Structure formats: C-alpha cells, structure tokens
Tab-separated table of N, CA and C in Angstrom:
chain	number	residue	atom	x	y	z
A	11	MET	N	5.931	44.565	137.415
A	11	MET	CA	4.739	43.805	137.110
A	11	MET	C	4.099	44.346	135.844
A	12	LYS	N	3.606	43.456	135.057
A	12	LYS	CA	2.952	43.848	133.808
A	12	LYS	C	1.582	43.192	133.721
A	13	LEU	N	0.600	43.971	133.334
A	13	LEU	CA	-0.726	43.426	133.082
A	13	LEU	C	-0.710	42.666	131.770
A	14	ASN	N	-1.511	41.636	131.713
A	14	ASN	CA	-1.724	40.882	130.486
A	14	ASN	C	-3.155	41.192	130.058
A	15	GLY	N	-3.309	42.170	129.193
A	15	GLY	CA	-4.652	42.646	128.863
A	15	GLY	C	-5.220	43.377	130.063
A	16	ARG	N	-6.312	42.863	130.604
A	16	ARG	CA	-6.919	43.464	131.793
A	16	ARG	C	-6.648	42.641	133.044
A	17	ALA	N	-5.728	41.678	132.972
A	17	ALA	CA	-5.445	40.769	134.078
A	17	ALA	C	-4.034	40.973	134.625
A	18	LEU	N	-3.906	40.735	135.928
A	18	LEU	CA	-2.608	40.827	136.591
A	18	LEU	C	-2.508	39.691	137.586
A	19	LEU	N	-1.408	38.945	137.549
A	19	LEU	CA	-1.149	37.891	138.518
A	19	LEU	C	-0.373	38.513	139.674
A	20	VAL	N	-0.889	38.334	140.884
A	20	VAL	CA	-0.323	38.976	142.071
A	20	VAL	C	-0.053	37.910	143.120
A	21	SER	N	1.160	37.898	143.674
A	21	SER	CA	1.438	36.954	144.759
A	21	SER	C	0.667	37.399	145.995
A	22	ASP	N	0.388	36.466	146.880
A	22	ASP	CA	-0.359	36.789	148.090
A	22	ASP	C	0.367	37.863	148.903
A	23	ALA	N	1.690	37.817	148.913
A	23	ALA	CA	2.477	38.797	149.668
A	23	ALA	C	2.353	40.212	149.094
A	24	GLN	N	2.051	40.338	147.815
A	24	GLN	CA	1.954	41.648	147.162
A	24	GLN	C	0.540	42.209	147.138
A	25	ARG	N	-0.437	41.408	147.491
A	25	ARG	CA	-1.832	41.835	147.330
A	25	ARG	C	-2.152	43.114	148.101
A	26	SER	N	-1.689	43.237	149.337
A	26	SER	CA	-2.026	44.431	150.128
A	26	SER	C	-1.456	45.698	149.496
A	27	GLN	N	-0.262	45.621	148.922
A	27	GLN	CA	0.321	46.788	148.249
A	27	GLN	C	-0.496	47.171	147.016
A	28	ILE	N	-0.925	46.183	146.267
A	28	ILE	CA	-1.729	46.443	145.072
A	28	ILE	C	-3.080	47.028	145.479
A	29	GLU	N	-3.668	46.505	146.559
A	29	GLU	CA	-4.952	47.032	147.027
A	29	GLU	C	-4.837	48.497	147.428
A	30	GLU	N	-3.708	48.891	148.027
A	30	GLU	CA	-3.490	50.299	148.369
A	30	GLU	C	-3.471	51.160	147.114
A	31	GLY	N	-2.796	50.684	146.090
A	31	GLY	CA	-2.756	51.408	144.823
A	31	GLY	C	-4.126	51.513	144.181
A	32	LEU	N	-4.878	50.422	144.231
A	32	LEU	CA	-6.222	50.428	143.671
A	32	LEU	C	-7.107	51.431	144.397
A	33	ALA	N	-6.959	51.506	145.722
A	33	ALA	CA	-7.741	52.464	146.500
A	33	ALA	C	-7.363	53.891	146.125
A	34	SER	N	-6.060	54.147	145.945
A	34	SER	CA	-5.627	55.501	145.577
A	34	SER	C	-6.110	55.885	144.186
A	35	LEU	N	-6.279	54.889	143.316
A	35	LEU	CA	-6.792	55.129	141.963
A	35	LEU	C	-8.322	55.103	141.914
A	36	LYS	N	-8.936	54.805	143.076
A	36	LYS	CA	-10.397	54.675	143.173
A	36	LYS	C	-10.932	53.687	142.127
A	37	MET	N	-10.281	52.526	142.117
A	37	MET	CA	-10.577	51.516	141.112
A	37	MET	C	-11.106	50.251	141.789
A	38	ALA	N	-12.223	49.751	141.293
A	38	ALA	CA	-12.768	48.485	141.772
A	38	ALA	C	-12.339	47.386	140.809
A	39	VAL	N	-11.948	46.251	141.367
A	39	VAL	CA	-11.504	45.121	140.546
A	39	VAL	C	-12.128	43.837	141.072
A	40	LYS	N	-12.004	42.795	140.301
A	40	LYS	CA	-12.409	41.468	140.747
A	40	LYS	C	-11.152	40.664	141.026
A	41	TRP	N	-11.115	40.018	142.188
A	41	TRP	CA	-10.016	39.136	142.557
A	41	TRP	C	-10.503	37.702	142.468
A	42	SER	N	-9.639	36.814	142.048
A	42	SER	CA	-9.948	35.393	142.113
A	42	SER	C	-8.667	34.638	142.438
A	43	VAL	N	-8.837	33.499	143.083
A	43	VAL	CA	-7.689	32.667	143.431
A	43	VAL	C	-7.097	32.120	142.144
A	44	SER	N	-5.794	32.279	142.005
A	44	SER	CA	-5.112	31.763	140.824
A	44	SER	C	-4.363	30.477	141.147
A	45	VAL	N	-3.661	30.469	142.285
A	45	VAL	CA	-2.856	29.309	142.675
A	45	VAL	C	-2.971	29.134	144.180
A	46	ARG	N	-3.176	27.914	144.603
A	46	ARG	CA	-3.160	27.602	146.042
A	46	ARG	C	-1.887	26.831	146.351
A	47	GLY	N	-1.426	27.010	147.568
A	47	GLY	CA	-0.260	26.260	148.012
A	47	GLY	C	-0.651	24.825	148.339
A	48	VAL	N	0.307	24.080	148.803
A	48	VAL	CA	0.062	22.686	149.183
A	48	VAL	C	-0.753	22.665	150.467
A	49	ALA	N	-1.788	21.840	150.515
A	49	ALA	CA	-2.630	21.703	151.705
A	49	ALA	C	-2.261	20.426	152.447
A	50	PRO	N	-2.306	20.473	153.776
A	50	PRO	CA	-2.112	19.230	154.531
A	50	PRO	C	-3.178	18.210	154.121
A	51	GLU	N	-2.868	16.944	154.284
A	51	GLU	CA	-3.755	15.873	153.834
A	51	GLU	C	-5.167	15.980	154.395
A	52	LYS	N	-5.303	16.479	155.617
A	52	LYS	CA	-6.620	16.507	156.259
A	52	LYS	C	-7.512	17.639	155.745
A	53	TYR	N	-6.986	18.528	154.904
A	53	TYR	CA	-7.767	19.637	154.378
A	53	TYR	C	-8.127	19.418	152.915
A	54	LEU	N	-9.226	20.001	152.512
A	54	LEU	CA	-9.597	19.995	151.100
A	54	LEU	C	-8.706	20.974	150.348
A	55	PRO	N	-8.462	20.773	149.064
A	55	PRO	CA	-7.609	21.685	148.297
A	55	PRO	C	-8.049	23.141	148.382
A	56	GLU	N	-9.360	23.389	148.434
A	56	GLU	CA	-9.807	24.781	148.489
A	56	GLU	C	-9.559	25.437	149.849
A	57	GLN	N	-9.066	24.673	150.822
A	57	GLN	CA	-8.715	25.230	152.124
A	57	GLN	C	-7.226	25.558	152.217
A	58	ALA	N	-6.483	25.248	151.191
A	58	ALA	CA	-5.046	25.529	151.190
A	58	ALA	C	-4.819	27.035	151.133
A	59	THR	N	-3.697	27.459	151.629
A	59	THR	CA	-3.325	28.868	151.593
A	59	THR	C	-3.210	29.347	150.158
A	60	VAL	N	-3.710	30.544	149.919
A	60	VAL	CA	-3.616	31.128	148.578
A	60	VAL	C	-2.180	31.572	148.340
A	61	ALA	N	-1.609	31.179	147.217
A	61	ALA	CA	-0.248	31.566	146.861
A	61	ALA	C	-0.237	32.732	145.880
A	62	ALA	N	-1.243	32.786	145.003
A	62	ALA	CA	-1.296	33.860	144.007
A	62	ALA	C	-2.752	34.170	143.677
A	63	TRP	N	-2.967	35.427	143.332
A	63	TRP	CA	-4.290	35.918	142.969
A	63	TRP	C	-4.257	36.436	141.538
A	64	ALA	N	-5.387	36.347	140.879
A	64	ALA	CA	-5.554	36.993	139.585
A	64	ALA	C	-6.488	38.176	139.801
A	65	LEU	N	-6.097	39.307	139.282
A	65	LEU	CA	-6.875	40.532	139.394
A	65	LEU	C	-7.368	40.888	137.999
A	66	ILE	N	-8.629	41.213	137.867
A	66	ILE	CA	-9.200	41.603	136.577
A	66	ILE	C	-9.775	43.008	136.717
A	67	VAL	N	-9.303	43.939	135.903
A	67	VAL	CA	-9.861	45.296	135.913
A	67	VAL	C	-11.017	45.369	134.916
A	68	SER	N	-11.891	46.352	135.128
A	68	SER	CA	-13.125	46.448	134.343
A	68	SER	C	-12.913	46.847	132.892
A	69	THR	N	-12.022	47.806	132.670
A	69	THR	CA	-11.878	48.352	131.318
A	69	THR	C	-10.415	48.448	130.915
A	70	ALA	N	-10.182	48.611	129.630
A	70	ALA	CA	-8.820	48.801	129.134
A	70	ALA	C	-8.235	50.107	129.679
A	71	ALA	N	-9.070	51.123	129.842
A	71	ALA	CA	-8.596	52.402	130.404
A	71	ALA	C	-8.116	52.208	131.842
A	72	ASP	N	-8.855	51.410	132.631
A	72	ASP	CA	-8.419	51.107	133.995
A	72	ASP	C	-7.118	50.319	133.980
A	73	ALA	N	-6.975	49.421	133.020
A	73	ALA	CA	-5.736	48.650	132.902
A	73	ALA	C	-4.559	49.593	132.636
A	74	ASP	N	-4.762	50.583	131.783
A	74	ASP	CA	-3.702	51.558	131.495
A	74	ASP	C	-3.348	52.366	132.732
A	75	ARG	N	-4.366	52.787	133.486
A	75	ARG	CA	-4.118	53.557	134.717
A	75	ARG	C	-3.356	52.725	135.741
A	76	LEU	N	-3.750	51.460	135.908
A	76	LEU	CA	-3.070	50.585	136.860
A	76	LEU	C	-1.646	50.311	136.407
A	77	GLN	N	-1.436	50.074	135.123
A	77	GLN	CA	-0.084	49.821	134.624
A	77	GLN	C	0.801	51.036	134.843
A	78	ALA	N	0.271	52.241	134.637
A	78	ALA	CA	1.038	53.464	134.875
A	78	ALA	C	1.421	53.559	136.351
A	79	TRP	N	0.503	53.215	137.245
A	79	TRP	CA	0.797	53.236	138.680
A	79	TRP	C	1.890	52.220	139.010
A	80	LEU	N	1.791	51.024	138.443
A	80	LEU	CA	2.812	50.000	138.676
A	80	LEU	C	4.172	50.451	138.150
A	81	ASP	N	4.191	51.055	136.959
A	81	ASP	CA	5.444	51.524	136.364
A	81	ASP	C	6.088	52.622	137.211
A	82	ASP	N	5.276	53.494	137.797
A	82	ASP	CA	5.795	54.577	138.639
A	82	ASP	C	6.447	54.041	139.910
A	83	ARG	N	6.015	52.882	140.357
A	83	ARG	CA	6.567	52.286	141.585
A	83	ARG	C	7.941	51.673	141.349
A	84	ASN	N	8.299	51.416	140.112
A	84	ASN	CA	9.604	50.782	139.801
A	84	ASN	C	10.649	51.804	139.475
C-alpha cells in the first residue's frame, strides 16, 4: 500500500489491520467513506455496505511514519 500525499485508500477488509498499526504509532486520523457497495433497492445509497475507506493523516511527518509502518509489513 502506498499513501498518496497524506491520503490512503483502504478496503473495508483491511481497515482493522490499519487501525492496529495506527494505534501502535499513536496516530489519530480521519476516516471517510470512499466507495460503497451496491445497495438493495429498498435501501438508500448511504445505507449500502462500505467497500473502501479513505484515510487522511494530519501531517506529512505522520504520512512518512505510516508509510514506513506499511513498508515494514511487506
């Protein structure tokens, strides 16, 4: 995984692993829904299952720390 500036696109399945890393780095981030899956007709689009999240770190230094953590995992 590679950050794009201070942003990282994370699949819903990977979010818990990334959150563990963020906790170990003592880093607070902002999460926002990036992509939702298909919703059944009876539901509103915002009720669809989240497929991907966008994570935004506060500073470029935090982005470097997170990228180093991601690189160490590979």
